[in-house]
mmCIF file of C-alpha atoms in Angstrom:
data_model
loop_
_atom_site.group_PDB
_atom_site.id
_atom_site.type_symbol
_atom_site.label_atom_id
_atom_site.label_comp_id
_atom_site.label_asym_id
_atom_site.label_seq_id
_atom_site.Cartn_x
_atom_site.Cartn_y
_atom_site.Cartn_z
ATOM 1 C CA MET A 28 -0.005 -0.019 0.133
ATOM 2 C CA GLU A 29 1.015 3.523 -0.676
ATOM 3 C CA ALA A 30 2.131 5.738 2.347
ATOM 4 C CA THR A 31 -0.656 8.243 1.506
ATOM 5 C CA ALA A 32 -3.442 5.668 1.731
ATOM 6 C CA HIS A 33 -5.847 5.926 4.787
ATOM 7 C CA PHE A 34 -5.229 2.293 5.580
ATOM 8 C CA CYS A 35 -3.111 0.665 8.027
ATOM 9 C CA PRO A 36 -0.255 -1.013 6.301
ATOM 10 C CA GLU A 37 -0.163 -4.055 8.726
ATOM 11 C CA CYS A 38 -3.746 -4.888 9.432
ATOM 12 C CA GLY A 39 -5.586 -3.303 6.659
ATOM 13 C CA THR A 40 -8.068 -1.057 8.797
ATOM 14 C CA ASN A 41 -9.472 2.157 7.242
ATOM 15 C CA GLN A 42 -7.855 4.961 9.780
ATOM 16 C CA GLY A 43 -9.685 7.814 7.707
ATOM 17 C CA VAL A 44 -12.758 7.278 9.463
ATOM 18 C CA LYS A 45 -13.012 9.056 13.154
ATOM 19 C CA VAL A 46 -15.751 7.382 15.366
ATOM 20 C CA VAL A 47 -16.986 9.831 17.900
ATOM 21 C CA TYR A 48 -18.293 8.318 21.186
ATOM 22 C CA ILE A 49 -20.368 10.480 23.455
ATOM 23 C CA ASP A 50 -19.029 9.337 27.067
ATOM 24 C CA ARG A 51 -22.096 9.417 29.431
ATOM 25 C CA ASN A 52 -19.593 8.492 32.280
ATOM 26 C CA ASP A 53 -17.703 11.609 32.089
ATOM 27 C CA LYS A 54 -18.870 14.419 34.759
ATOM 28 C CA PRO A 55 -21.560 16.656 33.455
ATOM 29 C CA VAL A 56 -20.239 19.625 35.180
ATOM 30 C CA GLY A 57 -22.629 22.083 33.265
ATOM 31 C CA LEU A 58 -25.763 20.099 34.118
ATOM 32 C CA ILE A 59 -24.595 19.822 37.873
ATOM 33 C CA VAL A 60 -24.325 23.572 38.206
ATOM 34 C CA LEU A 61 -27.633 24.217 36.657
ATOM 35 C CA CYS A 62 -29.168 21.923 39.157
ATOM 36 C CA VAL A 63 -27.379 23.343 42.120
ATOM 37 C CA LEU A 64 -28.326 26.641 40.885
ATOM 38 C CA THR A 65 -31.905 25.315 40.546
ATOM 39 C CA ILE A 66 -31.953 23.939 44.104
ATOM 40 C CA CYS A 67 -30.776 27.203 45.395
ATOM 41 C CA GLY A 68 -33.498 29.306 43.217
ATOM 42 C CA SER A 69 -36.135 27.149 44.488
ATOM 43 C CA LEU A 70 -35.459 27.327 48.081
ATOM 44 C CA PHE A 71 -35.501 30.995 47.718
ATOM 45 C CA THR A 72 -39.113 30.752 45.962
ATOM 46 C CA ILE A 73 -40.089 28.437 48.856
ATOM 47 C CA GLY A 74 -38.881 31.145 51.415
ATOM 48 C CA ARG A 75 -40.764 33.604 49.548
ATOM 49 C CA ALA A 76 -43.940 31.538 49.368
ATOM 50 C CA ILE A 77 -43.764 31.135 52.856
ATOM 51 C CA ILE A 78 -43.918 34.915 53.296
ATOM 52 C CA TYR A 79 -46.890 35.351 51.010
ATOM 53 C CA GLU A 80 -48.347 32.416 53.294
ATOM 54 C CA LEU A 81 -47.937 34.724 56.325
ATOM 55 C CA PHE A 82 -48.961 37.793 54.804
ATOM 56 C CA ALA A 83 -52.220 36.207 53.399
ATOM 57 C CA ALA A 84 -52.900 35.097 57.214
ATOM 58 C CA ILE A 85 -52.514 38.311 58.303
ATOM 59 C CA THR A 86 -54.748 39.901 55.601
ATOM 60 C CA GLU A 87 -56.942 36.489 54.968
ATOM 61 C CA ASP A 88 -56.537 36.959 51.395
ATOM 62 C CA GLU A 89 -57.138 33.628 49.798
ATOM 63 C CA GLY A 90 -55.724 34.649 46.515
ATOM 64 C CA ILE A 91 -52.130 35.159 48.085
ATOM 65 C CA ALA A 92 -52.371 31.860 49.824
ATOM 66 C CA THR A 93 -53.301 30.197 46.904
ATOM 67 C CA ARG A 94 -50.430 31.819 44.918
ATOM 68 C CA GLY A 95 -47.872 30.908 47.964
ATOM 69 C CA LEU A 96 -49.358 27.412 47.663
ATOM 70 C CA ILE A 97 -48.524 27.120 44.044
ATOM 71 C CA TYR A 98 -45.134 28.342 44.505
ATOM 72 C CA ILE A 99 -44.278 25.861 47.248
ATOM 73 C CA LEU A 100 -45.684 22.947 45.237
ATOM 74 C CA THR A 101 -43.776 24.123 41.896
ATOM 75 C CA SER A 102 -40.625 24.676 43.693
ATOM 76 C CA VAL A 103 -40.640 21.113 45.391
ATOM 77 C CA GLY A 104 -41.320 19.784 42.017
ATOM 78 C CA THR A 105 -38.283 21.925 40.487
ATOM 79 C CA ILE A 106 -36.335 20.583 43.330
ATOM 80 C CA ILE A 107 -37.581 16.879 42.482
ATOM 81 C CA GLY A 108 -36.518 17.447 38.879
ATOM 82 C CA ALA A 109 -33.107 18.794 39.647
ATOM 83 C CA VAL A 110 -32.117 16.022 42.289
ATOM 84 C CA LEU A 111 -33.298 13.267 39.371
ATOM 85 C CA MET A 112 -31.241 15.329 36.654
ATOM 86 C CA ILE A 113 -28.150 15.212 38.948
ATOM 87 C CA SER A 114 -28.837 11.248 38.877
ATOM 88 C CA ARG A 115 -28.930 11.728 35.373
ATOM 89 C CA LYS A 116 -32.536 10.573 34.871
ATOM 90 C CA LEU A 117 -34.456 11.960 31.553
ATOM 91 C CA ILE A 118 -37.668 12.163 34.049
ATOM 92 C CA GLY A 119 -36.102 14.853 36.255
ATOM 93 C CA LEU A 120 -36.104 17.064 32.958
ATOM 94 C CA TYR A 121 -39.940 16.732 32.559
ATOM 95 C CA ILE A 122 -40.788 17.136 35.848
ATOM 96 C CA TYR A 123 -38.725 20.123 36.106
ATOM 97 C CA SER A 124 -40.295 21.448 33.053
ATOM 98 C CA VAL A 125 -43.876 21.055 33.975
ATOM 99 C CA SER A 126 -43.165 22.753 37.350
ATOM 100 C CA GLN A 127 -41.449 25.580 35.746
ATOM 101 C CA VAL A 128 -44.388 25.920 33.124
ATOM 102 C CA ILE A 129 -46.803 26.017 35.956
ATOM 103 C CA TYR A 130 -44.592 28.468 38.051
ATOM 104 C CA ILE A 131 -44.406 30.911 35.129
ATOM 105 C CA ILE A 132 -48.097 30.936 34.112
ATOM 106 C CA THR A 133 -48.821 31.478 38.108
ATOM 107 C CA LEU A 134 -46.468 34.343 37.926
ATOM 108 C CA VAL A 135 -48.053 35.791 34.965
ATOM 109 C CA ILE A 136 -51.597 35.387 36.402
ATOM 110 C CA ALA A 137 -50.478 36.953 39.596
ATOM 111 C CA ILE A 138 -49.126 39.810 38.046
ATOM 112 C CA TYR A 139 -52.149 40.457 35.789
ATOM 113 C CA THR A 140 -54.808 40.072 38.765
ATOM 114 C CA HIS A 141 -52.594 42.394 40.902
ATOM 115 C CA ASN A 142 -52.708 45.108 38.127
ATOM 116 C CA SER A 143 -56.430 44.586 37.423
ATOM 117 C CA GLU A 144 -57.264 44.758 40.934
ATOM 118 C CA THR A 145 -55.502 48.115 41.597
ATOM 119 C CA GLY A 146 -56.331 49.605 38.049
ATOM 120 C CA PHE A 147 -53.350 48.972 35.883
ATOM 121 C CA VAL A 148 -52.252 52.165 34.529
ATOM 122 C CA PRO A 149 -48.856 52.365 32.507
ATOM 123 C CA ARG A 150 -46.056 54.319 34.177
ATOM 124 C CA ASN A 151 -47.424 53.897 37.811
ATOM 125 C CA GLY A 152 -45.255 52.188 40.633
ATOM 126 C CA LEU A 153 -47.401 49.027 40.440
ATOM 127 C CA ALA A 154 -46.621 48.594 36.699
ATOM 128 C CA ASP A 155 -43.106 49.149 37.176
ATOM 129 C CA MET A 156 -43.209 46.651 40.325
ATOM 130 C CA SER A 157 -44.745 44.243 37.806
ATOM 131 C CA GLY A 158 -42.002 44.321 35.343
ATOM 132 C CA ILE A 159 -39.566 44.024 38.039
ATOM 133 C CA MET A 160 -41.229 40.954 39.126
ATOM 134 C CA ILE A 161 -41.191 39.474 36.101
ATOM 135 C CA PHE A 162 -37.586 40.336 35.158
ATOM 136 C CA TYR A 163 -36.400 39.221 38.413
ATOM 137 C CA PHE A 164 -38.469 35.845 38.821
ATOM 138 C CA GLY A 165 -39.926 34.816 35.287
ATOM 139 C CA LEU A 166 -36.877 35.447 33.255
ATOM 140 C CA PRO A 167 -34.705 33.361 35.115
ATOM 141 C CA ALA A 168 -37.116 30.597 34.941
ATOM 142 C CA LEU A 169 -37.610 30.913 31.292
ATOM 143 C CA ILE A 170 -33.865 30.991 30.660
ATOM 144 C CA PHE A 171 -33.169 28.006 32.698
ATOM 145 C CA LEU A 172 -35.740 26.040 31.101
ATOM 146 C CA GLY A 173 -34.496 26.834 27.783
ATOM 147 C CA VAL A 174 -30.819 25.984 28.781
ATOM 148 C CA TYR A 175 -32.101 22.694 30.278
ATOM 149 C CA TRP A 176 -33.717 21.398 26.903
ATOM 150 C CA LEU A 177 -30.159 22.331 24.773
ATOM 151 C CA LYS A 178 -28.923 19.110 23.266
ATOM 152 C CA ASP A 179 -25.418 19.804 25.343
ATOM 153 C CA ILE A 180 -27.135 19.367 28.648
ATOM 154 C CA ARG A 181 -29.865 16.704 27.447
ATOM 155 C CA LYS A 182 -27.037 14.384 26.326
ATOM 156 C CA TYR A 183 -26.426 13.269 29.821
ATOM 157 C CA LEU A 184 -29.683 12.327 30.621
ATOM 158 C CA TYR A 185 -31.377 8.805 29.984
#
């Protein structure tokens, strides 16, 4: 055989083909970092929800109490999903995703009902506060949801 050929001169195997294997046993550092941040954020949301529950008990507002309960339940679901994803279970991604979608919908409904009860007027303090709430609570949830579904993260889950 010629020296320019892509075959091994001794055994005749094709040396020009590159086979790429995805090693699922390597450490998924990105996934683990996302999951740890998710757990921290969910614990923060549970703390925020407990404050809602305390405020609801003082004001006897059932809407705030319901919202706080939904935030607690979705945060627990998010933590369960993150722990399962650390264990590299794909079902964890689905549990996380459902919990986050419910959380985001609840956040949007809470902001809408709060503004409609108070007479939403653009440029007043409540409108600005609603924008801040969406920015600080909703945007990270959307970003994390999108990042978890990236192929580079999902490849570690099975």
